[in-house]
mmCIF file of C-alpha atoms and ligand atoms in Angstrom:
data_model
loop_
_atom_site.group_PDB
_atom_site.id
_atom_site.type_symbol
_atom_site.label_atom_id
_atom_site.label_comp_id
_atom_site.label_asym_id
_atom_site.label_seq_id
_atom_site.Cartn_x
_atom_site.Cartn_y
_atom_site.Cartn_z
ATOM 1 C CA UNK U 1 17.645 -35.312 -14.857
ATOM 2 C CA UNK U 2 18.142 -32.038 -13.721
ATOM 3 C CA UNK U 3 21.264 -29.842 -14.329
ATOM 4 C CA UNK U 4 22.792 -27.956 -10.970
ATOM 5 C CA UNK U 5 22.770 -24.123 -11.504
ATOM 6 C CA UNK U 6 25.543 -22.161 -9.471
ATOM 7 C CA UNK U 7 23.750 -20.889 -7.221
ATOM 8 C CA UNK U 8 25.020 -17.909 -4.672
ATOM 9 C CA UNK U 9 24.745 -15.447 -1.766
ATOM 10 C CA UNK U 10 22.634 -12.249 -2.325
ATOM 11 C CA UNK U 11 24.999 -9.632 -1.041
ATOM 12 C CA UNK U 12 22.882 -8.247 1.898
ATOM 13 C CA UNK U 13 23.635 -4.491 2.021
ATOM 14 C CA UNK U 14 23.538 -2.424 5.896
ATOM 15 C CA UNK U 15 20.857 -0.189 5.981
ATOM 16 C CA UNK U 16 20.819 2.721 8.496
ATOM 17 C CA UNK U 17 17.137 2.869 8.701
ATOM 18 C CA UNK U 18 16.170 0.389 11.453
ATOM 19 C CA UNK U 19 12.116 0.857 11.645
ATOM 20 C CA UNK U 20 9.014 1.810 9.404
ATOM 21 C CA UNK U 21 8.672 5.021 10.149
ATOM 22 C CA UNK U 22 12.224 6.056 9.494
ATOM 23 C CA UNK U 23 11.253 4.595 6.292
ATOM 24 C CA UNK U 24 8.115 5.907 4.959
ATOM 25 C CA UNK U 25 9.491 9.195 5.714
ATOM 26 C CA UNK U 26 12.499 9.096 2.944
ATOM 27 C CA UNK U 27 10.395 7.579 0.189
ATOM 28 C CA UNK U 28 11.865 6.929 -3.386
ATOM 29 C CA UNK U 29 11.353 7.565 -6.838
ATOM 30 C CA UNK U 30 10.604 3.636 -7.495
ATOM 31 C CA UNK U 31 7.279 2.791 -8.745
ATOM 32 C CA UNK U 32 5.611 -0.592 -9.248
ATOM 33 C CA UNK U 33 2.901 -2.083 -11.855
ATOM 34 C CA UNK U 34 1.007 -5.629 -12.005
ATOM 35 C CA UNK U 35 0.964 -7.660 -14.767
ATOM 36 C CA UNK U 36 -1.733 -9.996 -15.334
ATOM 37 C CA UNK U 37 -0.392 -13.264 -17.174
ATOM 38 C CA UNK U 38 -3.253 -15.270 -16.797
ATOM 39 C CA UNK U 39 -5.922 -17.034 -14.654
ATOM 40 C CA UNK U 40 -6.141 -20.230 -12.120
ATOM 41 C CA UNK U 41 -9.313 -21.589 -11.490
ATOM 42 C CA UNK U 42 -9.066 -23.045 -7.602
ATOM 43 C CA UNK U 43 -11.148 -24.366 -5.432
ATOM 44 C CA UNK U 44 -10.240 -23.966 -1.546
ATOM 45 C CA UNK U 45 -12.061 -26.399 0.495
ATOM 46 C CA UNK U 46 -14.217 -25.155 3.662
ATOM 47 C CA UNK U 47 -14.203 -21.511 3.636
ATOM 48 C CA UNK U 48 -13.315 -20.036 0.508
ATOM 49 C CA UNK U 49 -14.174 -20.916 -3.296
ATOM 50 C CA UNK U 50 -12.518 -18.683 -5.439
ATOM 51 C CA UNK U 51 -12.474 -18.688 -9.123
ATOM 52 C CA UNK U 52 -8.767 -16.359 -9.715
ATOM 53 C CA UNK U 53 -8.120 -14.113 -12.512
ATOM 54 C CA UNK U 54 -4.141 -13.237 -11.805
ATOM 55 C CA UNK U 55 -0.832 -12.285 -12.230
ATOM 56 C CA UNK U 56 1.461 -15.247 -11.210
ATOM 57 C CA UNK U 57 4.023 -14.340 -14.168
ATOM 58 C CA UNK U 58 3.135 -17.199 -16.689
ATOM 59 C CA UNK U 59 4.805 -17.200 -20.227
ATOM 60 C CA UNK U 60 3.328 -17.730 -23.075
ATOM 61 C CA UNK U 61 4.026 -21.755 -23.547
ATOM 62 C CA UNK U 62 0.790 -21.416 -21.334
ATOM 63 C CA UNK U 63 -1.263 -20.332 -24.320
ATOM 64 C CA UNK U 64 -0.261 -23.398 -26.372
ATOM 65 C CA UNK U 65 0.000 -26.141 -23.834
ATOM 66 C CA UNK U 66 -1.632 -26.738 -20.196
ATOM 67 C CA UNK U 67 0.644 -26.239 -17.903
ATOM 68 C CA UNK U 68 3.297 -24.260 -20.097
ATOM 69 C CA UNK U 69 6.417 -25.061 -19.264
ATOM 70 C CA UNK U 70 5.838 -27.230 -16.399
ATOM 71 C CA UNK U 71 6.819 -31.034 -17.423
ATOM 72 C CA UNK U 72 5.396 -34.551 -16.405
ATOM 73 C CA UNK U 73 3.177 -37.387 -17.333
ATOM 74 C CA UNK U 74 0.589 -35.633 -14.934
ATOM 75 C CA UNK U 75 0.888 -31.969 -15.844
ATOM 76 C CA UNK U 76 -2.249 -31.911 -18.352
ATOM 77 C CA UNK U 77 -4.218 -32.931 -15.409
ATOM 78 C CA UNK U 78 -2.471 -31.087 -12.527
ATOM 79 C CA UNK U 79 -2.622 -27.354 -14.356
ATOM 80 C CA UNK U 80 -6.292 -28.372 -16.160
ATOM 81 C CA UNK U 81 -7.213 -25.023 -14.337
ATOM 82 C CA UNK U 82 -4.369 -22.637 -15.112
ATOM 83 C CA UNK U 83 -4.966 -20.938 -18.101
ATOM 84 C CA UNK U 84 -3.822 -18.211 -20.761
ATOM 85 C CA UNK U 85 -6.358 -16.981 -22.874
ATOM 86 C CA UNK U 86 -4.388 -15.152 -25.694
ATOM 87 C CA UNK U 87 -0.696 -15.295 -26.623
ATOM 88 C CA UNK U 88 -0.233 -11.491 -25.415
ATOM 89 C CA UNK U 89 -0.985 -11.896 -22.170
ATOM 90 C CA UNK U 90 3.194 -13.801 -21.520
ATOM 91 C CA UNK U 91 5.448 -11.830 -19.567
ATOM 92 C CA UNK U 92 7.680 -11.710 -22.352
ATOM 93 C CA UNK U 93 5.045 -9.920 -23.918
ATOM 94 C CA UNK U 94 3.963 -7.891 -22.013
ATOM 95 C CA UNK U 95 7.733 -6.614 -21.174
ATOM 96 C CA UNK U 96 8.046 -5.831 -24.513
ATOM 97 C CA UNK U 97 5.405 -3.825 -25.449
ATOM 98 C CA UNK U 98 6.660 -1.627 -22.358
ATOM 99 C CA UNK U 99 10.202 -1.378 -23.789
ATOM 100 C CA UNK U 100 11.113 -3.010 -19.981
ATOM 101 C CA UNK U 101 14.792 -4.138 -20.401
ATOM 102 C CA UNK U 102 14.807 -6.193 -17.059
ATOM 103 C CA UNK U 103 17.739 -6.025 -15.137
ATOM 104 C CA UNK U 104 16.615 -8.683 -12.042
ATOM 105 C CA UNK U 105 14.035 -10.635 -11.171
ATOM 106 C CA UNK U 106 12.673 -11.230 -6.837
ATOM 107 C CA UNK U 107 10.840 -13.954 -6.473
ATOM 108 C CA UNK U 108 8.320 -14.593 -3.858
ATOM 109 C CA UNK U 109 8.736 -18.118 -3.945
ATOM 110 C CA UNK U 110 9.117 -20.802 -6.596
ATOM 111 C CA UNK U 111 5.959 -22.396 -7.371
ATOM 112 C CA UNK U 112 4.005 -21.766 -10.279
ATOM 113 C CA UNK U 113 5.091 -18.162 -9.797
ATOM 114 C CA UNK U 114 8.693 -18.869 -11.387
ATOM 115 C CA UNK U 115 6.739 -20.388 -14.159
ATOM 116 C CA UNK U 116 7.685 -17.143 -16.441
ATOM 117 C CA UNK U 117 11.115 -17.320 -16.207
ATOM 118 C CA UNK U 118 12.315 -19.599 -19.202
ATOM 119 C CA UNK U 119 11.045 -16.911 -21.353
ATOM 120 C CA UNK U 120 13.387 -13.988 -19.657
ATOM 121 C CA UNK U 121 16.655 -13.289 -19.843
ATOM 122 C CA UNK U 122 19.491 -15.722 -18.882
ATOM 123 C CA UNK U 123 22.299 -13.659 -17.667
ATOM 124 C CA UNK U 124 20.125 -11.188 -15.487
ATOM 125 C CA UNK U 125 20.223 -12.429 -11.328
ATOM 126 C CA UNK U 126 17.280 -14.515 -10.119
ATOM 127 C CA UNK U 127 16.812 -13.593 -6.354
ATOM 128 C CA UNK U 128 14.620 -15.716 -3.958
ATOM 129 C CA UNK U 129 14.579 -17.094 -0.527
ATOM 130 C CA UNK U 130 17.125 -19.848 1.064
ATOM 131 C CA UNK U 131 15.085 -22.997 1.302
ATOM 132 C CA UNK U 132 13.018 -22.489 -1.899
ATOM 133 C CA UNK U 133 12.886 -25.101 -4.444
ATOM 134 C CA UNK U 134 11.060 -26.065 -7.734
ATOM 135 C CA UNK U 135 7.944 -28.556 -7.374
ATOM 136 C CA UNK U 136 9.667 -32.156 -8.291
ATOM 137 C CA UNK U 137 7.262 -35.057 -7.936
ATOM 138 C CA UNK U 138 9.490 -36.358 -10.768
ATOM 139 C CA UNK U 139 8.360 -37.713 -13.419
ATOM 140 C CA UNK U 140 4.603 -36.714 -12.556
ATOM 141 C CA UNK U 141 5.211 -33.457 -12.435
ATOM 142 C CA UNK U 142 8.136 -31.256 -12.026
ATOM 143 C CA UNK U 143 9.893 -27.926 -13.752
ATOM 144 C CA UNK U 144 13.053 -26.806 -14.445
ATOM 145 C CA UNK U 145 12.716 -23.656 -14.754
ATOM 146 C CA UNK U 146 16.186 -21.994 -13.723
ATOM 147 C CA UNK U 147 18.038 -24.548 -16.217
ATOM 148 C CA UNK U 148 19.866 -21.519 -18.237
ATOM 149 C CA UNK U 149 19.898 -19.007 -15.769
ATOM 150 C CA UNK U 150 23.631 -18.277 -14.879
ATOM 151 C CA UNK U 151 23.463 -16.060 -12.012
ATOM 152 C CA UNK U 152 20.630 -17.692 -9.227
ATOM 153 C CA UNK U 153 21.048 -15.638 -5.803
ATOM 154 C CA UNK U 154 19.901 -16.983 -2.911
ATOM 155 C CA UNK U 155 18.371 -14.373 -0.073
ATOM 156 C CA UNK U 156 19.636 -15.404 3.503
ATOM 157 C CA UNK U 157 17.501 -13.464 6.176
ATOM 158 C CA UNK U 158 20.214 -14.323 9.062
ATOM 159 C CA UNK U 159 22.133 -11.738 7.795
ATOM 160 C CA UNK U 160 19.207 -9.234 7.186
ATOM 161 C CA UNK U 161 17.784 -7.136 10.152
ATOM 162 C CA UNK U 162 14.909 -6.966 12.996
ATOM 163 C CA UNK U 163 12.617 -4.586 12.045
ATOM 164 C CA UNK U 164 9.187 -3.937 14.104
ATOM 165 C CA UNK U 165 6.394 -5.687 13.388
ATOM 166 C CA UNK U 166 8.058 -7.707 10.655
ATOM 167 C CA UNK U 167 11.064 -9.415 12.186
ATOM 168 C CA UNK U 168 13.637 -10.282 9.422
ATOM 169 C CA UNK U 169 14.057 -7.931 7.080
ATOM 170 C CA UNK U 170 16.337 -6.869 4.378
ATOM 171 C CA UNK U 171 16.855 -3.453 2.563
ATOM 172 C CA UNK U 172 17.162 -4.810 -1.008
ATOM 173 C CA UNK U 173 19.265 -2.052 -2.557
ATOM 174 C CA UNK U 174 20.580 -0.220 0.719
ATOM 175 C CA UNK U 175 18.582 2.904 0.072
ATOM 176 C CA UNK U 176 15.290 2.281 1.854
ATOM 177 C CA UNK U 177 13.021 1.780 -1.785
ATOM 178 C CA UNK U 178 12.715 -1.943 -1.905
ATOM 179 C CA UNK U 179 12.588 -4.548 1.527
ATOM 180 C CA UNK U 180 12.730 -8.288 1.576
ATOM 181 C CA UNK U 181 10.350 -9.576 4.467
ATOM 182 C CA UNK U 182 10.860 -13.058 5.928
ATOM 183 C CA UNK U 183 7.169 -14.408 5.868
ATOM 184 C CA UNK U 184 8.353 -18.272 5.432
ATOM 185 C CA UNK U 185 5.138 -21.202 5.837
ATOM 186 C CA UNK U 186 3.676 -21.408 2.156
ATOM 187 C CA UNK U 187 6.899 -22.520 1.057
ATOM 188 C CA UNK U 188 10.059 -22.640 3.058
ATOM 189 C CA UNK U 189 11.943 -19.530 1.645
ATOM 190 C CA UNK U 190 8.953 -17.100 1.354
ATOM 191 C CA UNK U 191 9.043 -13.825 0.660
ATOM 192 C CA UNK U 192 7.103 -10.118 0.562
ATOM 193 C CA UNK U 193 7.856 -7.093 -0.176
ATOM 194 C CA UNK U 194 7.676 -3.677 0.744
ATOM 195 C CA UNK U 195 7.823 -1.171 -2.055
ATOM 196 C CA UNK U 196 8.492 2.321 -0.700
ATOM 197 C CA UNK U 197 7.536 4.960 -3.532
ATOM 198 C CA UNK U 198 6.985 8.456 -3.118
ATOM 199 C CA UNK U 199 3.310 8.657 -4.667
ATOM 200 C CA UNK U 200 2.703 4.480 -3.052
ATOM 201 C CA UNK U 201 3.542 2.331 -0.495
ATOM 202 C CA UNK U 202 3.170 -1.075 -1.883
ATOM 203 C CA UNK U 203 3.379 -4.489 0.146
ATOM 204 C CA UNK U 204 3.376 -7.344 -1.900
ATOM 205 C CA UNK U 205 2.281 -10.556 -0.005
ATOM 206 C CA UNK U 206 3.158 -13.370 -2.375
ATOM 207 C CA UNK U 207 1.301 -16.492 -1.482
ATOM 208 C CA UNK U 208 1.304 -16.068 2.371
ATOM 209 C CA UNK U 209 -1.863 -14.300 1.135
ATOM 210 C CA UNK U 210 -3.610 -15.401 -1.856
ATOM 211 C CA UNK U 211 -6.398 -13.127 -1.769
ATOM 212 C CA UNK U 212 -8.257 -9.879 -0.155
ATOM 213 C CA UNK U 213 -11.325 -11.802 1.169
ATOM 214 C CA UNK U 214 -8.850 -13.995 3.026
ATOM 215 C CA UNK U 215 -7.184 -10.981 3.942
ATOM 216 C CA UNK U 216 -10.397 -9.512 5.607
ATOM 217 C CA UNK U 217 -11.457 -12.757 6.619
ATOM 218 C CA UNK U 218 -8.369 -13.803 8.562
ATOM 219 C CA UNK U 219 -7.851 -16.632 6.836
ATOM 220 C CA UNK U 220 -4.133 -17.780 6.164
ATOM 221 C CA UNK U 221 -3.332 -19.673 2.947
ATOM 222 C CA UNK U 222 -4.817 -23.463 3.160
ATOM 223 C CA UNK U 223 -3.937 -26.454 2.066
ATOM 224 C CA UNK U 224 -1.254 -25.088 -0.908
ATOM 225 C CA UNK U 225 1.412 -24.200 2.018
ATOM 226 C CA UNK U 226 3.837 -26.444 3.110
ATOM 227 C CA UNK U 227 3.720 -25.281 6.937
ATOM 228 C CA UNK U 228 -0.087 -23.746 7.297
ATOM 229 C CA UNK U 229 0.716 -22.728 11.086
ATOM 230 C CA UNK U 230 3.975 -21.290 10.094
ATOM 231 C CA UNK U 231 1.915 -19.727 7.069
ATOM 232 C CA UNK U 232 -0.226 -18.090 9.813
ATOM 233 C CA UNK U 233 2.157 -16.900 11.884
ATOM 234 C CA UNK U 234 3.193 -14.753 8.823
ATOM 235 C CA UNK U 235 0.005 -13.767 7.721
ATOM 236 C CA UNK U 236 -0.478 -12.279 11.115
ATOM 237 C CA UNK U 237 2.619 -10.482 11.110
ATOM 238 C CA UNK U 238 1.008 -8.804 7.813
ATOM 239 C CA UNK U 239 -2.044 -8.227 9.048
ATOM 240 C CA UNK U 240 -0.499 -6.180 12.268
ATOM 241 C CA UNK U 241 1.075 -3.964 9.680
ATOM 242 C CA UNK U 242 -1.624 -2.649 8.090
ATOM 243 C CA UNK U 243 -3.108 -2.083 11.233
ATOM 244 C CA UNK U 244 -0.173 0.786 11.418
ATOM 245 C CA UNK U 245 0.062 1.448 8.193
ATOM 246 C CA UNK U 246 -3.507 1.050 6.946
ATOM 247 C CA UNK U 247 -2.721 3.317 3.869
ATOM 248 C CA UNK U 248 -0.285 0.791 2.360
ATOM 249 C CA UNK U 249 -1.284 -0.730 -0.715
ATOM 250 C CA UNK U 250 -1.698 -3.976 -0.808
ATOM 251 C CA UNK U 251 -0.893 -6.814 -3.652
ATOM 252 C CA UNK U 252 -1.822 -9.947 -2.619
ATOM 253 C CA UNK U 253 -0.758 -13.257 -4.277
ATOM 254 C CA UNK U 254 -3.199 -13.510 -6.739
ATOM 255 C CA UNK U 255 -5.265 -10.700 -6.300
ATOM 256 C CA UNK U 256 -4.847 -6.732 -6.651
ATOM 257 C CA UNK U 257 -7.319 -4.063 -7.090
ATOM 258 C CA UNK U 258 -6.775 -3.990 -10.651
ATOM 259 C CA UNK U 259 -6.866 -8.287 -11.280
ATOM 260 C CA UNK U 260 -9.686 -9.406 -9.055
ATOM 261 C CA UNK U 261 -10.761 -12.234 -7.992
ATOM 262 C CA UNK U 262 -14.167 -13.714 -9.090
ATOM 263 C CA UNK U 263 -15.958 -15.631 -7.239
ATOM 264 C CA UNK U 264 -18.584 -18.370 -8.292
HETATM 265 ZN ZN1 ZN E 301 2.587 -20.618 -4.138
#
């Protein structure tokens, strides 16, 4: 059914800086936008209801089709609630009109958030966390969303570093401007980010927190996570953070200050 990609090592670089301060003191000239791609409509049970407008990176086969590019008997009913209002909104599109010839792609996990990449280029790397894999409840519902990619890169924290607060850590590029944080629990490979720009400091939280309310609330992603107490135990790691770094911006998994969430 499916086709094995070749899948290999991200080449982990040594970073001298070895804690956040050190950091956010040499700052880089990378900068960072949000994309929304389109909406989910999601109920969470007990404390939150929350009705999502988003940027999970959808194509466009979510314009045309419910659930895009996702495959299965069940799919129509499964992504009834994920939606793309107008063609424009695709990556692809979007990428485009911005003249953005993409050179990589870092996931935070698989997901629906990989849902984009059919629609991007094949030879460019695919980088996400060791453990990660795409939802197969074959033939219900399932993707295959990698199958022409040619260069999938697997992240392995055990060769990253301990930094404070955060625990494993990796310095993407080796210069300081782009970390990999271990936050596993929503799915098994999880992974943020810390974006360190001169004008912002970004962290982007993937799914280990969907949203701000649960952010202020201190509430960990429910029932979607594989591991909810492993889940916590990185939200809380997040959460101490910003408590020392309360000026970092913060991009939560389906939620920023541009896209947010409404609730009904
Ligand atoms: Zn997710």
């Amino acid at each position: 059914m499916k086709k094995v990609n070749n899948i290999s090592n991200y080449m982990v670089k040594k970073s001298e800086l070895k804690d956040w301060d050190s950091v956010f003191i040499n700052p880089t000239s990378i900068e960072i936008e949000t994309l929304r791609t389109g909406t989910i409509i999601s109920k969470m049970s007990g404390l939150l209801n929350l009705k999502s407008a988003n940027a999970t990176g959808f194509d466009s086969s979510f314009t045309n089709e419910i659930g895009g590019n996702f495959k299965g008997i069940l799919k129509k009913i499964y992504f009834r609630n994920y939606i793309q209002e107008k063609n424009s909104e695709g990556i692809e599109f979007q990428l485009k009109c911005r003249f953005i010839n993409l050179n990589g792609v870092f996931l935070t996990h698989i997901h629906e958030h990989a849902s984009g990449s059919p629609s991007l280029p094949n030879e460019i790397p695919y980088v996400y966390g060791n453990g990660e894999r795409e939802e197969n409840f074959f033939p219900f519902v399932y993707s295959n969303f990698f199958k022409n990619k040619v260069d999938l890169q697997k992240l392995d924290f055990l060769k990253g570093q301990d930094m404070p607060i955060l625990g494993k850590c990796v310095d993407v590029f080796g210069d300081g401007s782009f970390w990999a944080i271990s936050t596993p629990g929503h799915t098994k490979g999880h992974i943020s980010y810390i974006v360190n720009g001169k004008e912002t400091k970004s962290l982007i939280t993937g799914d280990v927190c969907i949203s701000k309310k649960g952010f202020e609330l201190g509430v960990e992603t429910g029932k979607f996570s594989l591991n909810i107490e492993q889940g916590r135990e990185s939200f809380l790691k997040i959460k101490e953070f910003i408590k020392y770094y309360p000026c970092t911006k913060i991009i939560f998994g389906h939620e920023t200050d541009e896209f947010k969430i409404e609730y009904s």
